[in-house]
Amino acid sequence: MTCARPVKTVAIVGAGPGGATLAVRLRRLGYRVVLVEKATFPREHIGESLTGECAIVLREMGFGDAMDAAGFPVKRAVTVHGPNKLNRFRVPVQRLGEDGVIIPGQTWQVRRPEFDSLLLNGALAEGAELIRAEARGVLRRDGRISGLRLRDETGEDSDLTADFVADASGLQTFLSRSGVCGARHRGGYEKQVAFYGQFEGARRDAAPDDGATHIFYAARHLWAWFIPISSTVTSIGVVTPGALFKESGQSVQEYLTEQLASLHPELSERLREAQPVSETWSTSNYSYHIDDFAGDGYLCIGDAHQFTDPIFSFGVSNSVQEASLAAGAIDGYLTARSVDRMHPIHTYADIVSRAQARVKTLIDTFWEFPLAFLKLAHYDRQADIAELLSGRLYSQSAEMNEAGIIMRDLLAKRRVAGDGRA
Amino acid sequence: MPAANRDYLAAWLAAETDLSVTELTDTSELLASGVLDSLKIMDLTMAVESDLGITIPLEDVIGENFATVGSIVQMLDRLQAG
Ligand SMILES: Cc1cc2nc3c(=O)[nH]c(=O)nc-3n(C[C@H](O)[C@H](O)[C@H](O)COP(=O)(O)OP(=O)(O)OC[C@H]3O[C@@H](n4cnc5c(N)ncnc54)[C@H](O)[C@@H]3O)c2cc1C
């Protein structure tokens, strides 16, 4: 490298897993990176179960040893339990080798305060800078984004100029709210509400499956998660149509307690000795997608532009994978001649939109054609479904995944048939 | 030969479930009564495929089509007719 160009600056809003991953990637490409984060870490956050692909990306970035040392439970499979005791299928964490052989895989269940700090500290160790402030708006020069307006905890305002702005602000959807992106659409799962907490004494599977995720569903859109997050603590949540909660007239606490007792016999059996060790949290209105989430001088990753539904634990996995793709796109944008610079941004938007469409296809099929999903996952296309549920949604192989194509066609037929099967 | 599919189903139900053929009518509830659960439905779709040569496409693997004896027979006849 002989020609010394001025180092370009990328500002990233949000230092969660997406923002931290992007920071690491961009530092390794030689950029100045400024993370803007309003919360003091460690902070609580929902979303504890990772996918197999997420673990591969974390190891590839060099976080494997630190993750192992943190003592996060090892997840080797997800078991989905349907309304009756027999309707159950287990999906292993796996990856397909070159010649189609299935290689058993594993990943982690994380305690988010520790996990997010681990990644952020990794980014800082790579030389990323961290500003403790809230991004309040964007700066523009000649119509193009040229930085961020910040406000720190003392109420002091300041400007941060940057050559590129990446939004990893999660559900806050900062760039969308700042009027930079296109329209915001409600997702199909936006009327859902989640209630959750942490419990000690829940019955786990026997080792080595003691870190496995269990999903229990009772009826359409009424389900619960069971995610071990330490050797003794299990994260448990119930997701329900908001209307059911309203009708119940119960408090958040009462509703969670009652649902845990009644939603599924195996869940209540596993919780017989369990005691809550956290408060009860709830969250709603998390299902949406945003148009034009990548453009001239900006892009959004993960929840900052789309979140569908948490049932298959894709959130962190998607943010981390999109961050990895975004780093390449931003590098392409900042190094290309100006006529070509939008090309990498459009490619990013295209790959990400396709992957997010696959997420939606999987989830929609699960709820709208539960029997067909069971047939695919348990009999016809086991390896394909395991591949998708392992979070491999952004690659060429995902594009050709037979089960993915079958599900997409299935949903398309239903749309053509109209309400024929409503 | 619509009757053939009905006879096949009756025999399958008698062999694979607790239901006896004598109790069988077209409106016999199979899902609501718990005679069929989702795994039994899977078994049935595969049996139908290998024994009758009728492939039940995924869009037909829905609860409504397996609700009663009548609804299953109707589906099988429709699929066989092509
Ligand atoms: C009920 C439920 C269950 C879930 N379960 C799972 C699961 O099991 N597994 C899984 O992978 N995912 C799960 N998710 C999704 C998961 O929580 C998210 O997808 C994931 O945290 C996204 O990571 P991120 O880095 O994109 O954003 P986040 O982790 O949300 O990080 C965003 C950061 O940006 C900061 N920020 C926001 N706005 C600003 C601003 N204006 N200025 C400065 N800082 C700002 C925030 O403080 C935050 O630290 C679940 C979600 C829900 C709703």
XYZ file of C-alpha atoms and ligand atoms in Angstrom:
557
model
C 0.000 0.000 0.000
C 1.778 3.083 -1.201
C -1.001 5.561 -1.808
C -2.021 7.020 1.531
C -5.710 7.891 1.362
C -7.350 9.632 4.274
C -8.970 7.015 6.484
C -12.737 7.098 6.077
C -15.126 7.077 9.023
C -18.161 4.860 9.468
C -20.610 5.796 12.227
C -22.697 2.938 13.630
C -25.811 3.574 15.707
C -26.230 0.841 18.331
C -23.578 -1.417 19.837
C -25.622 -4.635 20.143
C -24.468 -7.806 18.361
C -25.123 -6.304 14.920
C -23.297 -3.040 15.556
C -20.366 -4.700 17.301
C -19.937 -7.262 14.501
C -19.993 -4.551 11.878
C -17.426 -2.573 13.879
C -15.037 -5.534 14.068
C -15.372 -6.226 10.337
C -14.833 -2.613 9.303
C -11.842 -2.143 11.599
C -10.252 -5.159 9.955
C -10.807 -3.485 6.594
C -8.979 -0.406 7.892
C -11.819 2.045 8.536
C -12.218 4.406 11.426
C -15.310 3.172 13.249
C -17.374 5.127 15.755
C -20.065 3.246 17.656
C -22.800 5.417 19.128
C -24.647 3.691 21.959
C -27.105 5.269 24.355
C -27.149 2.477 26.961
C -24.410 1.638 29.436
C -23.261 -1.947 28.968
C -23.836 -4.507 30.310
C -27.558 -4.013 29.745
C -30.498 -6.408 29.665
C -31.805 -7.504 26.279
C -34.203 -10.113 24.960
C -32.970 -12.771 22.490
C -30.840 -15.490 24.041
C -30.816 -18.409 21.632
C -28.291 -18.380 18.796
C -28.293 -20.436 15.584
C -25.608 -22.779 14.298
C -24.644 -20.322 11.587
C -24.302 -17.534 14.154
C -21.789 -19.686 16.065
C -19.814 -20.266 12.872
C -19.631 -16.525 12.211
C -18.618 -15.784 15.823
C -15.844 -18.392 15.687
C -14.662 -17.125 12.336
C -14.384 -13.618 13.826
C -12.244 -15.038 16.650
C -14.795 -15.020 19.488
C -14.925 -18.826 19.904
C -12.592 -19.143 22.870
C -14.178 -16.245 24.742
C -17.652 -17.711 24.110
C -16.538 -21.130 25.361
C -14.906 -19.563 28.417
C -18.073 -17.608 29.271
C -19.819 -20.864 30.156
C -22.844 -20.323 27.950
C -24.992 -23.474 27.596
C -24.304 -25.440 24.430
C -27.325 -25.824 22.154
C -27.345 -28.863 19.876
C -31.006 -28.981 18.916
C -34.444 -27.456 19.088
C -37.450 -29.607 19.888
C -40.836 -28.350 18.787
C -43.827 -29.691 20.734
C -47.267 -29.397 19.168
C -50.680 -29.433 20.815
C -50.708 -33.146 21.538
C -47.967 -35.190 23.099
C -47.086 -37.161 19.981
C -46.718 -34.182 17.714
C -43.123 -33.346 18.395
C -40.044 -33.080 16.245
C -36.421 -32.417 17.003
C -34.307 -30.318 14.673
C -30.558 -30.691 15.236
C -28.157 -27.805 14.790
C -26.268 -28.917 11.706
C -24.488 -27.920 8.592
C -24.236 -29.569 5.215
C -20.773 -30.549 4.052
C -19.594 -30.076 0.454
C -20.937 -33.424 -0.722
C -24.244 -33.117 1.087
C -23.155 -35.004 4.208
C -24.728 -33.680 7.357
C -22.271 -32.458 9.944
C -23.706 -32.157 13.460
C -23.207 -28.668 14.819
C -23.690 -26.705 17.965
C -24.130 -23.169 19.150
C -24.672 -21.238 22.368
C -27.555 -19.935 24.446
C -26.400 -16.592 25.814
C -26.997 -14.265 28.717
C -27.345 -11.105 26.678
C -25.762 -8.602 29.109
C -22.546 -10.676 29.069
C -22.710 -11.644 25.402
C -23.293 -8.128 24.117
C -20.464 -6.802 26.312
C -18.138 -9.529 25.078
C -18.737 -8.525 21.450
C -18.535 -4.810 22.179
C -15.255 -5.248 24.057
C -13.996 -7.242 21.079
C -14.843 -4.322 18.789
C -13.120 -1.847 21.120
C -10.050 -4.099 21.246
C -9.945 -3.876 17.442
C -9.757 -0.103 17.778
C -13.388 0.925 17.329
C -14.353 4.079 19.253
C -17.424 4.235 21.468
C -19.463 7.353 22.165
C -22.035 7.111 24.929
C -24.824 9.184 23.424
C -28.158 8.950 21.712
C -28.278 9.497 17.963
C -31.055 12.051 17.461
C -30.934 12.714 13.742
C -28.780 12.726 10.648
C -26.589 15.430 9.139
C -26.791 16.024 5.402
C -24.494 17.691 2.950
C -25.647 18.205 -0.643
C -28.620 15.993 0.144
C -26.441 13.079 1.188
C -26.057 11.754 4.723
C -22.871 13.121 6.216
C -23.101 12.161 9.874
C -25.171 12.113 13.047
C -26.574 14.558 15.537
C -25.888 13.272 19.026
C -27.046 14.077 22.528
C -25.049 12.772 25.473
C -26.370 11.893 28.931
C -25.762 15.404 30.270
C -28.015 16.787 27.531
C -25.107 18.171 25.531
C -25.601 18.102 21.724
C -22.825 17.472 19.238
C -22.285 16.513 15.592
C -20.392 13.485 14.367
C -19.342 13.644 10.730
C -18.957 10.360 8.899
C -18.518 9.064 5.373
C -21.145 6.411 5.976
C -23.859 5.798 8.564
C -24.952 2.284 9.528
C -28.056 1.730 11.612
C -27.869 -1.176 14.077
C -30.316 0.368 16.540
C -32.593 -2.668 16.724
C -36.306 -2.074 17.357
C -35.600 1.654 17.647
C -35.235 1.697 13.842
C -33.295 4.943 14.069
C -32.826 5.738 10.352
C -36.446 4.965 9.587
C -37.603 7.245 12.393
C -35.223 9.933 11.159
C -37.038 9.899 7.832
C -34.110 8.440 5.898
C -35.594 5.090 4.832
C -38.838 4.366 2.997
C -42.211 3.336 4.309
C -42.603 1.210 7.413
C -44.958 -1.774 7.090
C -46.543 -3.741 9.874
C -45.560 -7.394 9.921
C -47.970 -10.303 10.100
C -47.111 -10.902 13.755
C -47.512 -7.387 15.066
C -50.527 -8.170 17.217
C -48.461 -10.634 19.243
C -47.278 -9.906 22.773
C -44.419 -11.667 24.574
C -44.185 -12.211 28.338
C -40.996 -13.626 29.752
C -38.722 -14.109 32.707
C -35.910 -16.264 34.068
C -36.454 -19.336 36.222
C -34.364 -21.667 38.329
C -35.135 -25.348 38.708
C -36.784 -25.985 35.324
C -36.273 -29.572 34.175
C -33.719 -29.817 31.360
C -32.994 -32.670 28.987
C -30.203 -35.019 30.057
C -26.654 -34.080 29.031
C -25.386 -33.497 26.397
C -28.763 -32.038 25.411
C -29.179 -30.006 28.596
C -28.755 -26.775 26.627
C -31.466 -27.574 24.079
C -34.221 -25.134 23.187
C -37.816 -26.289 23.487
C -40.704 -24.620 21.718
C -44.243 -25.472 22.813
C -47.334 -24.407 20.909
C -50.910 -24.794 21.948
C -52.849 -23.167 19.155
C -52.233 -20.838 16.269
C -49.912 -18.022 17.399
C -49.889 -19.155 21.035
C -46.544 -20.608 22.041
C -43.767 -20.651 24.601
C -39.963 -20.812 24.562
C -37.690 -22.672 26.955
C -34.044 -21.601 26.627
C -31.386 -22.638 29.168
C -29.066 -19.647 29.711
C -26.820 -20.945 32.492
C -26.294 -24.230 34.318
C -29.269 -23.383 36.528
C -31.254 -20.569 34.918
C -33.747 -20.998 32.069
C -35.323 -18.183 30.079
C -39.012 -18.848 29.600
C -41.439 -16.794 27.590
C -44.982 -16.970 26.333
C -46.029 -15.350 23.078
C -49.721 -14.789 22.593
C -52.172 -12.848 20.476
C -52.544 -9.487 22.254
C -56.330 -9.850 22.233
C -56.183 -12.973 24.415
C -54.195 -11.085 27.034
C -56.575 -8.125 26.955
C -59.633 -10.330 27.345
C -58.077 -12.077 30.329
C -58.055 -8.855 32.367
C -54.959 -10.217 34.132
C -51.706 -8.511 35.043
C -48.567 -9.372 33.084
C -47.382 -11.493 35.992
C -50.686 -13.345 36.400
C -50.991 -13.970 32.696
C -47.510 -15.458 32.411
C -48.065 -17.682 35.436
C -51.374 -18.950 34.130
C -50.114 -19.577 30.602
C -47.079 -21.462 31.881
C -49.393 -23.707 33.846
C -51.872 -24.331 31.035
C -50.209 -23.857 27.652
C -48.704 -27.318 27.277
C -48.628 -30.321 29.652
C -44.950 -31.003 29.065
C -44.037 -27.376 29.736
C -45.918 -27.311 33.022
C -44.321 -30.609 33.986
C -40.848 -29.191 33.266
C -41.675 -26.141 35.393
C -43.125 -27.990 38.385
C -40.175 -27.137 40.637
C -39.245 -23.867 38.920
C -38.977 -20.536 40.730
C -38.798 -17.121 39.039
C -35.475 -15.351 39.579
C -36.204 -12.217 37.556
C -39.021 -9.788 37.157
C -41.570 -10.486 34.414
C -40.943 -8.537 31.222
C -43.222 -7.964 28.259
C -42.841 -6.624 24.754
C -45.167 -6.056 21.801
C -45.385 -4.497 18.342
C -42.111 -5.945 17.156
C -43.189 -7.187 13.719
C -42.445 -4.840 10.797
C -40.299 -4.193 7.775
C -38.962 -1.009 6.285
C -38.485 -0.121 2.595
C -35.308 1.405 1.159
C -33.220 0.289 4.113
C -29.976 0.744 2.186
C -29.151 3.777 0.079
C -26.668 6.494 -0.743
C -24.398 6.704 2.295
C -26.449 4.598 4.694
C -27.775 1.135 5.420
C -29.638 -0.704 8.179
C -28.859 -4.128 9.597
C -31.006 -6.660 11.424
C -33.888 -5.427 13.535
C -33.156 -1.873 12.399
C -35.099 -2.644 9.216
C -37.031 -5.898 9.750
C -38.227 -8.239 12.431
C -40.878 -10.876 11.813
C -41.355 -13.094 14.835
C -39.043 -14.672 17.396
C -40.190 -18.311 17.118
C -37.082 -19.673 15.391
C -34.521 -17.480 17.181
C -33.140 -15.835 14.057
C -32.712 -12.317 15.475
C -29.081 -12.184 16.592
C -28.073 -14.607 13.861
C -29.543 -12.368 11.168
C -28.060 -9.180 12.617
C -24.599 -10.732 12.772
C -24.809 -12.112 9.227
C -26.182 -8.857 7.832
C -23.384 -6.980 9.610
C -20.848 -9.203 7.869
C -22.436 -8.560 4.470
C -22.792 -4.860 5.263
C -19.061 -4.509 5.943
C -18.311 -5.695 2.411
C -20.991 -3.451 0.943
C -19.777 -0.370 2.824
C -16.192 -1.082 1.795
C -17.346 -1.437 -1.814
C -19.275 1.818 -1.625
C -16.430 3.788 -0.081
C -13.772 2.511 -2.475
C -15.706 2.474 -5.776
C -15.704 5.267 -8.343
C -18.765 7.335 -7.693
C -20.761 6.021 -10.689
C -20.392 2.450 -9.420
C -20.723 3.019 -5.745
C -24.414 2.100 -5.398
C -23.856 -1.350 -6.839
C -22.604 -3.008 -3.604
C -25.391 -1.310 -1.665
C -28.042 -2.691 -4.002
C -26.487 -6.143 -3.842
C -26.599 -5.972 -0.047
C -30.255 -4.921 -0.073
C -31.115 -7.710 -2.483
C -29.423 -10.527 -0.538
C -30.858 -9.297 2.751
C -34.400 -8.953 1.384
C -34.303 -12.494 0.007
C -33.048 -13.895 3.306
C -35.697 -12.019 5.287
C -38.343 -13.314 2.871
C -37.148 -16.853 3.673
C -37.550 -16.145 7.386
C -41.118 -15.072 6.744
C -41.833 -18.078 4.535
C -40.631 -20.465 7.242
C -42.654 -18.804 9.977
C -45.791 -18.384 7.867
C -45.686 -22.031 6.808
C -45.208 -23.146 10.399
C -48.385 -21.342 11.496
C -50.569 -21.665 8.404
C -49.687 -25.217 7.391
C -48.575 -26.838 10.647
C -49.168 -30.355 9.291
C -47.291 -29.669 6.082
C -44.450 -28.150 8.120
C -44.348 -31.210 10.343
C -44.258 -33.425 7.255
C -41.344 -31.490 5.771
C -39.398 -31.170 9.017
C -39.918 -34.702 10.246
C -40.186 -36.832 7.091
C -39.782 -35.370 3.620
C -37.087 -32.695 3.940
C -35.439 -33.114 7.325
C -31.978 -31.985 6.277
C -33.302 -28.960 4.365
C -35.367 -27.740 7.291
C -32.478 -28.274 9.706
C -30.307 -26.261 7.328
C -32.740 -23.328 7.335
C -33.345 -23.497 11.093
C -29.578 -23.465 11.578
C -29.808 -19.906 10.298
C -28.214 -20.453 6.888
C -30.471 -18.016 5.075
C -28.113 -15.651 3.281
C -26.083 -18.023 1.124
C -26.388 -19.444 -2.373
C -27.302 -22.801 -0.827
C -30.301 -21.196 0.879
C -31.485 -19.981 -2.506
C -31.593 -23.599 -3.707
C -32.952 -25.192 -0.526
C -35.740 -27.488 -1.743
C -37.849 -27.170 1.390
C -37.610 -23.395 1.106
C -38.864 -23.526 -2.477
C -41.663 -25.969 -1.578
C -42.860 -23.714 1.260
C -42.751 -20.606 -0.898
C -44.844 -22.340 -3.566
C -47.241 -23.642 -0.950
C -47.890 -20.149 0.396
C -48.183 -18.745 -3.126
C -50.863 -21.325 -4.007
C -52.800 -20.350 -0.936
C -52.624 -16.692 -1.959
C -53.891 -17.501 -5.433
C -56.660 -19.666 -3.997
C -57.740 -16.642 -1.958
C -59.597 -17.421 1.216
C -60.531 -20.899 0.030
C -59.087 -22.471 3.128
C -59.746 -19.756 5.706
C -64.528 -46.214 -7.972
C -65.153 -43.883 -5.062
C -66.191 -46.729 -2.775
C -62.719 -48.229 -3.021
C -61.137 -45.257 -1.264
C -63.703 -45.354 1.481
C -63.140 -49.076 2.024
C -59.405 -48.557 2.110
C -59.767 -45.817 4.710
C -62.101 -47.909 6.845
C -59.639 -50.785 6.826
C -56.723 -48.499 7.622
C -58.581 -46.855 10.504
C -59.552 -50.245 11.904
C -55.963 -51.455 11.762
C -54.205 -48.303 12.910
C -56.586 -46.609 15.333
C -59.042 -47.432 18.088
C -62.001 -46.859 15.814
C -64.055 -49.890 14.797
C -65.453 -50.119 11.281
C -68.987 -50.729 12.453
C -69.120 -47.290 14.091
C -67.991 -45.591 10.923
C -70.096 -42.987 9.137
C -69.107 -40.206 6.771
C -69.511 -37.656 9.533
C -67.448 -39.591 12.082
C -65.182 -37.003 13.701
C -61.568 -38.072 13.424
C -59.623 -34.999 14.498
C -61.869 -33.497 17.149
C -62.333 -36.919 18.732
C -58.603 -37.563 18.787
C -58.772 -40.691 16.597
C -56.248 -38.982 14.337
C -53.418 -36.811 15.584
C -50.832 -35.118 13.458
C -48.457 -38.066 13.415
C -51.248 -40.454 12.460
C -52.127 -38.094 9.627
C -48.528 -38.380 8.431
C -48.793 -42.177 8.546
C -52.041 -42.058 6.609
C -50.668 -39.785 3.872
C -47.765 -42.163 3.395
C -49.953 -45.265 3.434
C -52.279 -43.722 0.865
C -49.330 -42.892 -1.322
C -47.813 -46.380 -1.272
C -51.058 -48.412 -1.249
C -53.336 -46.335 -3.491
C -50.741 -44.436 -5.469
C -52.393 -41.161 -4.517
C -49.979 -38.400 -3.602
C -51.471 -35.879 -1.222
C -49.850 -32.556 -2.054
C -48.732 -30.394 0.866
C -51.459 -27.835 0.314
C -53.960 -30.572 1.059
C -52.223 -31.677 4.252
C -54.454 -29.426 6.334
C -56.718 -30.229 9.244
C -59.970 -29.619 7.330
C -59.223 -32.451 4.910
C -58.698 -34.919 7.748
C -61.558 -33.820 9.975
C -64.027 -36.605 9.127
C -64.207 -39.842 7.171
C -66.204 -37.967 4.546
C -63.655 -35.205 4.138
C -60.797 -37.661 3.687
C -62.688 -39.741 1.132
C -63.732 -36.601 -0.719
C -60.110 -35.468 -0.893
C -58.880 -38.867 -2.070
C -61.554 -39.049 -4.775
C -60.727 -35.534 -5.934
C -57.008 -36.243 -6.102
C -57.573 -39.516 -7.906
C -59.777 -37.829 -10.472
C -56.724 -35.621 -11.142
C -39.937 -11.812 22.331
C -38.640 -11.872 21.586
C -37.805 -12.997 21.710
C -36.594 -13.062 21.014
N -35.829 -14.186 21.110
C -34.688 -14.270 20.380
C -33.845 -15.412 20.453
O -34.110 -16.382 21.181
N -32.719 -15.426 19.705
C -32.372 -14.373 18.903
O -31.341 -14.430 18.232
N -33.137 -13.284 18.821
C -34.271 -13.203 19.542
N -35.021 -12.063 19.469
C -34.563 -10.971 18.599
C -33.346 -10.240 19.192
O -33.719 -9.619 20.386
C -32.841 -9.190 18.212
O -33.010 -9.635 16.905
C -31.377 -8.833 18.396
O -31.116 -8.365 19.682
C -30.976 -7.790 17.363
O -29.646 -7.384 17.555
P -29.177 -5.962 17.039
O -27.727 -5.864 17.309
O -29.641 -5.773 15.641
O -29.987 -4.916 17.907
P -30.073 -4.751 19.508
O -29.489 -5.927 20.182
O -31.471 -4.403 19.810
O -29.136 -3.525 19.797
C -29.494 -2.209 19.455
C -28.724 -1.227 20.311
O -28.920 0.082 19.788
C -29.027 0.999 20.854
N -29.753 2.169 20.334
C -31.001 2.186 19.834
N -31.326 3.426 19.399
C -30.243 4.200 19.607
C -29.959 5.580 19.345
N -30.847 6.391 18.751
N -28.739 6.051 19.683
C -27.816 5.234 20.274
N -28.039 3.938 20.545
C -29.235 3.416 20.204
C -29.765 0.229 21.925
O -29.515 0.773 23.210
C -29.186 -1.179 21.757
O -28.096 -1.410 22.612
C -36.218 -11.978 20.173
C -37.044 -10.858 20.070
C -38.244 -10.794 20.751
C -39.108 -9.590 20.595
